[in-house]
Each structure stands twice: as C-alpha cells, then as structure tokens.
Amino acid sequence: MNLNRTAILFLVVILAACTASKPPLYRYEFFAFGTVIELTVYGVDATTAERAYDQLVNDFNYMHNTWHAWREGTLVHTNRLLAAGKPFRADDSIRQLVEASKALSAESGGLFNPAIGKLVALWGFHSDALPSTPPDKVAIDALLKQRPRMEDISVDHGTLQTDNSAVQLDFGGIAKGYGIDRAIDQLRALGIDNAIVNAGGDLRAIGRRGARPWRIGIRHPRAHGVVASVEIEGNDSIFTSGDYERYYIFDGKRYHHILDPRTGYPTDGVMSVTVLHKVAAVADAAATALFVAGPETWQEIARNMNIAYGMLIDSQGQIDLTPDMAQRLDFTIDPSAGIQLSAEQ
Ligand code: AMP
Ligand code: MG
C-alpha cells in the first residue's frame, strides 16, 4: 500500500475549538505499522500542527519500511547478514533497537526476546494473512534447541555480529513503542508540548489538553468499549499486549502471536497485559514480557524491569493489578468481578 497516499486519504483534521480563548485541537490519522496512527496536537497554530503531521507521516513510513520483519527491506537484509555470521555495519536505527532490546531482554530474564524471529515465522505470523494450523512440534523443538537470544548478538562500534545462525530479529514487540518515542522527540523539536501519538490504542501522551489532563481508555479484551481509563499529564505511555490482536483458532484453541521463548508456544493463561511507563519503548517491551511471564510471575518480572504500573487480565477474565496501577486506574467495570465472558470466548 502506498503509505503517503493512504495518509492523505486518512487525513482528518478536526478543529475542535478555534475561538481565541480556547486553542484548537488538531487530529490527524494515517496508516503505518499495520495500524492507524493518530496524532493529536493541542495549543499550537495550524502551520506547526500541519508540519508535525507531515514529518510524522514521513518518519513512520521510513520506520515501517526499515523495521519490517518479513517484507524485503533493511531489517530483512540485516537478518541475512546476521545469519552469515560476519561483522557488518548496521543501519543506525536498527543498531539502536538492538541495544535497547538487549537491555530489556536481559531485565525480563529473556521473556522479551526479539531474537526469536524464526519462531514467529514458523508460527506463520510473518505474513499479512494468518495461517490456519499450528506448526509441527518437531520444528519448534529444533529451533528451541538452538536458543536464539539477544545476548548472542554483539554490538561493537556500530557493527553487529552473531555466531548463532538461529538468531533472527523481529521487533514486533517494541517497534511501535520505539517509533512513538522518536515521534514525540520530533514533536518536541517543533515546539509542541501537548500531544498524543496513538498507534492502534498504544500511545504516548505529553503535556495536557489545556486545563485538563489527557484521559485515555484501556480497551476491553473481548468486547467493544473500555474496562478502565487513566489520566495522563506531563509524559506517560500506555501499551497493551493482547491475545486478540493476531490469532487463529485451531481445534477450538486460540493460537496468538505472543510466544514464550521457553516453550516455543503462544503463552497460555493470559488475555491481555497493560503497562504504563514514561518511555514508550519500555512500556511496549514490558507489556510483551509480562504477557509471556503469565499470571504466576508477571509481578516479579515487572519489578525486575522497574515497571510500577501494570495490569494483567487472565484467560478467565480475572484482573490482577500492581499496587500503583490499582491506585491509578478508574474502572468502568467492577475489577474484583473481572471481565464477564460469553460461552464462546
Ligand atoms: P506486542 O503486541 O507488543 O506484544 O508484540 C507482539 C509481537 O512481538 C509479535 O507479533 C511478534 O512479532 C513479537 N513477539 C512475539 N513473542 C515475542 C517475545 N517473547 N519477545 C519479543 N517479541 C515477541
Ligand atoms: Mg510490546
């Protein structure tokens, strides 16, 4: 799809209020990372807002093409060079993603592991169309035996190298967050202090909406609407990993796209994990890691990753919160009753 054209088609500018006393709110939409990106800007003139939108369309377009896990592009080329085993000079943004991911992977005890690209591909998620059957256990076990990990990649003066030919980078668990952080930097450089960059419900918000904080909804994992909302003022990101985002049903069982590097299978027992953190890349990676950790150990991994605000909804719909998150969320449902599920869910 031609992203620039799509961006123009999707462009929606809403001048919510344009009286002299109330600065306007601008809202734009465009398509990248397989989702609608929404930019909301408050309290600047139309020219600045328009400029921000133009820059973000170009930047997200670049990131989308550079970090794509399976379409021919910079990351696919990088993975070929990694597989060859020799050191090579990597694209700057990919090197930065590798460095950030190595640190986050270590903090998560390897549960966040962007080196498992081959496993994600084996499960059929490196395709726009979803598969209908899970892979062979033999093939999964063969990959697991080679233990691809971020530690296997060495970074030395901008060059990357690995001896593990099973390593294949897939930044699906962090790219949106990392991209949103870059977008927020760009907005700030343009003098924009009040904004939201939202990629399909995962977002970072800075500043406020005039006299009020931003209010953000957390979507229900099995129905339209939200389970809770949260106020953001200053700077915060909120990211959710869910079993409802990319999945297929085989033999009555849901196979989703978040894989446990220890077993090679999609994590059982979790419906969604939401994380709030200042840095979007950290919130994104942590949501993926805590999802993989599962209902028993997610709070322990959250502490290791310095995540104060987390919510896990297990596959029965029960809601578990970190103490700080319990203080912060405004629920639209009774959290102690959990999510009500219909028979087929
Ligand atoms: P998210 O929605 O942020 O949790 O990201 C899910 C995506 O991250 C998947 O579609 C895969 O591309 C990738 N992924 C799956 N399992 C893992 C994992 N254990 N660690 C890191 N990335 C993963
Ligand atoms: Mg993530």
XYZ file of C-alpha atoms and ligand atoms in Angstrom:
369
model
C 0.000 0.000 0.000
C 1.235 3.493 -0.809
C 1.554 4.990 2.653
C 1.693 8.624 1.578
C -1.451 8.264 -0.444
C -3.146 6.381 2.346
C -2.056 9.080 4.738
C -3.709 11.739 2.645
C -6.853 9.662 2.296
C -6.975 9.139 6.025
C -6.224 12.712 6.860
C -8.810 14.080 9.187
C -8.293 17.457 10.711
C -10.681 18.303 13.447
C -10.673 21.813 14.640
C -12.460 21.049 17.867
C -12.444 24.585 19.106
C -10.995 27.604 17.427
C -12.115 30.556 19.414
C -9.451 32.985 20.573
C -9.848 31.912 24.204
C -9.532 28.175 23.530
C -6.560 26.962 21.463
C -7.529 24.379 18.832
C -7.107 20.635 18.994
C -5.816 19.096 15.769
C -6.264 15.439 14.984
C -4.721 13.582 12.030
C -4.819 9.932 11.023
C -2.572 7.911 8.734
C -1.590 4.288 8.277
C 1.703 2.636 9.374
C 2.886 -0.457 11.310
C -0.260 -2.224 10.136
C -2.483 0.115 12.105
C -3.977 3.588 12.138
C -1.656 6.156 13.701
C -3.455 9.068 15.273
C -1.699 12.325 16.056
C -3.407 14.766 18.410
C -1.830 18.167 18.919
C -3.028 20.858 21.266
C -2.213 24.523 21.697
C -0.167 25.416 18.610
C -1.005 27.168 15.342
C -2.251 25.314 12.275
C 1.066 25.606 10.399
C 3.005 23.919 13.220
C 0.418 21.156 13.563
C 0.475 20.557 9.803
C 4.281 20.460 9.809
C 4.267 17.900 12.627
C 1.825 15.733 10.726
C 3.948 15.847 7.537
C 7.092 14.876 9.454
C 5.406 12.036 11.280
C 3.947 10.563 8.096
C 7.436 10.509 6.571
C 9.097 9.205 9.697
C 6.603 6.390 10.336
C 6.802 5.475 6.661
C 10.581 5.181 6.989
C 10.373 3.139 10.217
C 7.709 0.867 8.758
C 9.889 0.032 5.753
C 13.168 -0.183 7.687
C 11.969 -2.384 10.555
C 9.507 -4.620 8.726
C 10.046 -8.209 9.877
C 9.326 -10.023 6.633
C 8.948 -7.644 3.687
C 12.169 -7.078 1.744
C 13.851 -4.094 3.395
C 16.600 -3.089 5.814
C 15.710 -5.497 8.644
C 15.307 -8.482 6.320
C 18.714 -7.630 4.841
C 20.173 -7.238 8.354
C 18.889 -10.696 9.279
C 20.622 -12.178 6.236
C 23.896 -10.582 7.303
C 23.449 -11.850 10.879
C 22.868 -15.373 9.572
C 26.123 -15.133 7.595
C 27.993 -14.761 10.913
C 30.403 -11.986 9.918
C 30.502 -8.494 11.479
C 28.763 -5.761 9.479
C 27.817 -2.118 9.893
C 24.088 -1.918 10.633
C 21.573 0.838 9.975
C 21.649 3.271 12.927
C 18.017 2.797 13.967
C 18.381 -0.990 13.871
C 21.547 -0.855 15.958
C 19.729 1.339 18.497
C 16.815 -1.095 18.562
C 19.246 -3.972 19.101
C 20.915 -2.153 22.002
C 17.620 -1.194 23.656
C 16.297 -4.729 23.137
C 19.394 -6.383 24.609
C 18.940 -4.404 27.843
C 15.181 -5.013 28.057
C 15.575 -8.677 27.202
C 18.132 -9.113 29.997
C 15.871 -7.339 32.537
C 12.974 -9.565 31.532
C 15.012 -12.737 32.022
C 14.811 -13.412 28.274
C 10.984 -13.412 28.163
C 11.093 -10.380 25.879
C 13.200 -11.852 23.110
C 13.246 -10.172 19.683
C 15.833 -12.744 18.518
C 13.059 -15.358 18.025
C 12.064 -14.116 14.565
C 12.431 -17.633 13.134
C 9.956 -18.955 15.691
C 7.457 -16.167 14.902
C 7.854 -17.010 11.193
C 7.418 -20.744 11.907
C 4.111 -19.974 13.642
C 3.006 -18.207 10.450
C 2.902 -14.679 11.806
C 5.347 -13.330 9.211
C 2.537 -12.924 6.755
C -0.310 -10.473 6.229
C -2.724 -13.425 6.072
C -2.945 -15.605 9.175
C -2.337 -19.377 8.935
C -4.951 -21.961 9.903
C -2.827 -24.616 11.615
C -0.013 -24.567 14.183
C 3.458 -25.831 13.155
C 4.988 -29.236 13.926
C 6.345 -29.697 17.433
C 9.496 -31.209 15.920
C 10.237 -27.966 14.031
C 9.542 -25.868 17.157
C 11.845 -28.020 19.294
C 14.621 -27.888 16.688
C 14.575 -24.070 16.866
C 14.382 -24.017 20.671
C 17.463 -26.229 20.879
C 19.486 -23.510 19.153
C 18.411 -20.979 21.841
C 18.381 -17.723 19.855
C 18.866 -14.855 22.319
C 19.688 -11.142 22.174
C 22.866 -11.906 24.145
C 24.102 -13.809 21.104
C 24.384 -10.532 19.164
C 27.459 -8.454 19.861
C 27.481 -4.727 19.164
C 30.889 -3.188 18.617
C 31.372 0.364 17.306
C 28.221 0.208 15.239
C 28.838 -3.273 13.867
C 26.700 -6.307 14.656
C 27.686 -9.948 14.653
C 26.396 -13.295 15.901
C 27.678 -16.857 15.920
C 24.160 -18.198 16.408
C 22.629 -18.805 12.987
C 19.188 -19.295 14.630
C 19.067 -15.595 15.599
C 16.561 -13.613 13.532
C 15.416 -10.162 14.634
C 11.700 -9.382 14.901
C 10.944 -6.065 16.590
C 7.170 -6.590 16.617
C 7.175 -6.360 20.431
C 8.954 -2.980 20.680
C 8.944 -1.170 17.304
C 5.672 0.691 17.863
C 6.903 1.992 21.203
C 10.299 2.910 19.884
C 8.720 4.660 16.892
C 6.352 6.604 19.122
C 9.283 7.797 21.265
C 11.001 9.083 18.123
C 7.801 10.797 17.025
C 7.447 12.533 20.413
C 11.069 13.761 20.128
C 10.200 15.231 16.742
C 7.113 16.958 18.093
C 9.105 18.498 20.934
C 11.746 19.716 18.460
C 8.923 21.532 16.664
C 7.922 23.247 19.903
C 4.889 21.034 20.537
C 4.487 20.302 24.255
C 0.929 18.928 24.314
C 0.243 15.916 22.120
C -0.694 12.260 21.818
C 0.795 9.792 19.345
C -1.501 6.783 19.284
C -0.790 3.634 17.261
C -3.916 1.494 17.376
C -4.552 2.091 21.084
C -0.900 2.044 22.199
C 0.240 5.575 22.850
C 2.399 8.183 24.481
C 0.927 11.458 25.692
C 2.799 14.612 26.679
C 1.598 17.794 28.326
C -2.120 18.212 28.781
C -5.266 19.267 26.998
C -5.415 22.842 28.193
C -6.586 22.940 31.779
C -7.336 19.198 31.796
C -5.071 16.146 31.731
C -5.415 13.732 28.803
C -7.861 10.915 29.548
C -7.046 7.563 27.970
C -9.263 4.482 27.763
C -7.991 0.887 28.106
C -9.933 -1.333 25.762
C -11.889 -4.403 26.791
C -10.048 -7.522 25.522
C -13.238 -9.272 24.359
C -15.790 -6.554 23.622
C -16.209 -3.035 22.329
C -15.649 -0.331 24.885
C -13.167 0.161 27.694
C -12.525 -1.547 31.040
C -10.869 1.453 32.637
C -9.464 4.881 31.945
C -6.460 6.768 33.190
C -5.401 10.390 33.327
C -2.073 11.321 31.818
C -0.389 14.595 32.476
C 3.183 15.518 31.642
C 4.515 12.406 29.981
C 3.390 8.781 30.011
C 2.908 5.875 27.645
C 0.337 3.128 27.854
C 0.746 -0.138 25.956
C -1.311 -3.316 25.852
C -0.312 -6.755 24.586
C -3.312 -8.937 23.830
C -4.214 -12.426 22.625
C -6.893 -10.797 20.449
C -4.585 -8.819 18.178
C -3.268 -11.520 15.833
C -4.563 -15.049 16.340
C -6.282 -18.019 14.773
C -8.424 -20.773 16.200
C -7.446 -24.386 15.532
C -9.356 -27.304 17.069
C -11.159 -24.880 19.352
C -7.913 -23.435 20.751
C -6.689 -19.875 20.271
C -3.159 -19.539 18.865
C -1.953 -15.947 19.218
C 1.212 -14.085 18.261
C 2.959 -13.703 21.642
C 5.340 -16.617 22.004
C 7.019 -17.976 25.093
C 10.726 -18.381 24.204
C 10.980 -21.153 26.862
C 8.354 -23.418 25.301
C 8.149 -22.152 21.718
C 4.342 -21.914 22.059
C 1.942 -18.974 22.494
C 1.685 -18.131 26.192
C -1.289 -19.752 27.911
C -3.445 -18.208 30.581
C -3.324 -14.512 29.645
C -5.761 -12.356 27.697
C -4.024 -9.001 27.987
C -1.341 -7.056 29.806
C -1.315 -3.264 30.047
C 1.758 -1.296 31.110
C 2.152 2.372 31.871
C 5.648 3.880 31.739
C 7.221 7.159 30.674
C 9.189 5.633 27.798
C 7.002 4.041 25.134
C 9.657 1.519 24.044
C 9.908 0.257 27.638
C 6.111 0.089 28.062
C 5.845 -1.837 24.775
C 8.609 -4.355 25.527
C 7.423 -4.799 29.121
C 3.811 -5.474 28.085
C 5.090 -8.261 25.818
C 7.440 -9.623 28.513
C 4.792 -9.607 31.273
C 2.326 -11.302 28.948
C 4.871 -14.090 28.404
C 5.598 -14.269 32.154
C 1.952 -15.177 32.785
C -0.329 -14.892 35.847
C 2.129 -16.506 38.310
C 5.307 -14.484 37.790
C 4.327 -11.284 35.963
C 4.605 -9.045 39.037
C 8.066 -10.354 39.830
C 9.246 -9.657 36.260
C 7.591 -6.210 36.445
C 9.717 -5.404 39.498
C 12.853 -6.608 37.709
C 12.004 -4.314 34.792
C 11.199 -1.358 37.093
C 7.590 -1.331 35.961
C 5.353 0.183 38.654
C 2.092 0.285 36.679
C 0.802 -2.981 35.282
C -2.495 -4.816 34.789
C -2.913 -8.454 33.744
C -6.240 -9.949 32.664
C -6.002 -13.738 32.752
C -7.799 -16.117 30.410
C -10.681 -16.469 32.886
C -11.137 -12.704 32.827
C -9.721 -12.134 36.329
C -7.951 -8.816 36.773
C -4.637 -8.535 38.625
C -3.034 -5.139 39.298
C 0.251 -3.854 40.655
C -0.412 -1.727 43.779
C 0.421 1.533 41.934
C -1.826 0.637 38.996
C -4.740 -0.106 41.361
C -4.436 3.491 42.614
C -4.181 4.966 39.139
C -6.997 3.380 37.088
C -10.639 4.474 37.009
C -12.605 1.299 36.283
C -15.806 1.284 34.258
C -16.436 -2.298 35.448
C -16.055 -3.891 38.883
C -12.390 -5.018 38.794
C -12.908 -7.625 41.526
C -15.582 -9.322 39.379
C -13.245 -9.363 36.354
C -14.228 -9.414 32.695
C -17.517 -11.160 32.009
C -17.067 -13.676 29.201
C -19.694 -15.225 26.982
C -19.585 -19.007 26.384
C -17.642 -18.862 23.092
C -14.925 -16.576 24.432
P 3.191 -6.941 21.274
O 1.844 -6.780 20.669
O 3.919 -5.660 21.536
O 3.168 -7.821 22.494
O 4.123 -7.667 20.204
C 3.843 -8.935 19.678
C 4.808 -9.191 18.555
O 6.127 -9.308 19.089
C 4.564 -10.487 17.804
O 3.716 -10.278 16.697
C 5.961 -10.886 17.381
O 6.325 -10.178 16.221
C 6.809 -10.406 18.522
N 6.990 -11.376 19.621
C 6.285 -12.498 19.896
N 6.733 -13.097 21.023
C 7.740 -12.308 21.490
C 8.616 -12.382 22.623
N 8.539 -13.379 23.514
N 9.540 -11.393 22.762
C 9.628 -10.384 21.870
N 8.849 -10.254 20.802
C 7.913 -11.211 20.601
Mg 5.074 -4.966 23.060
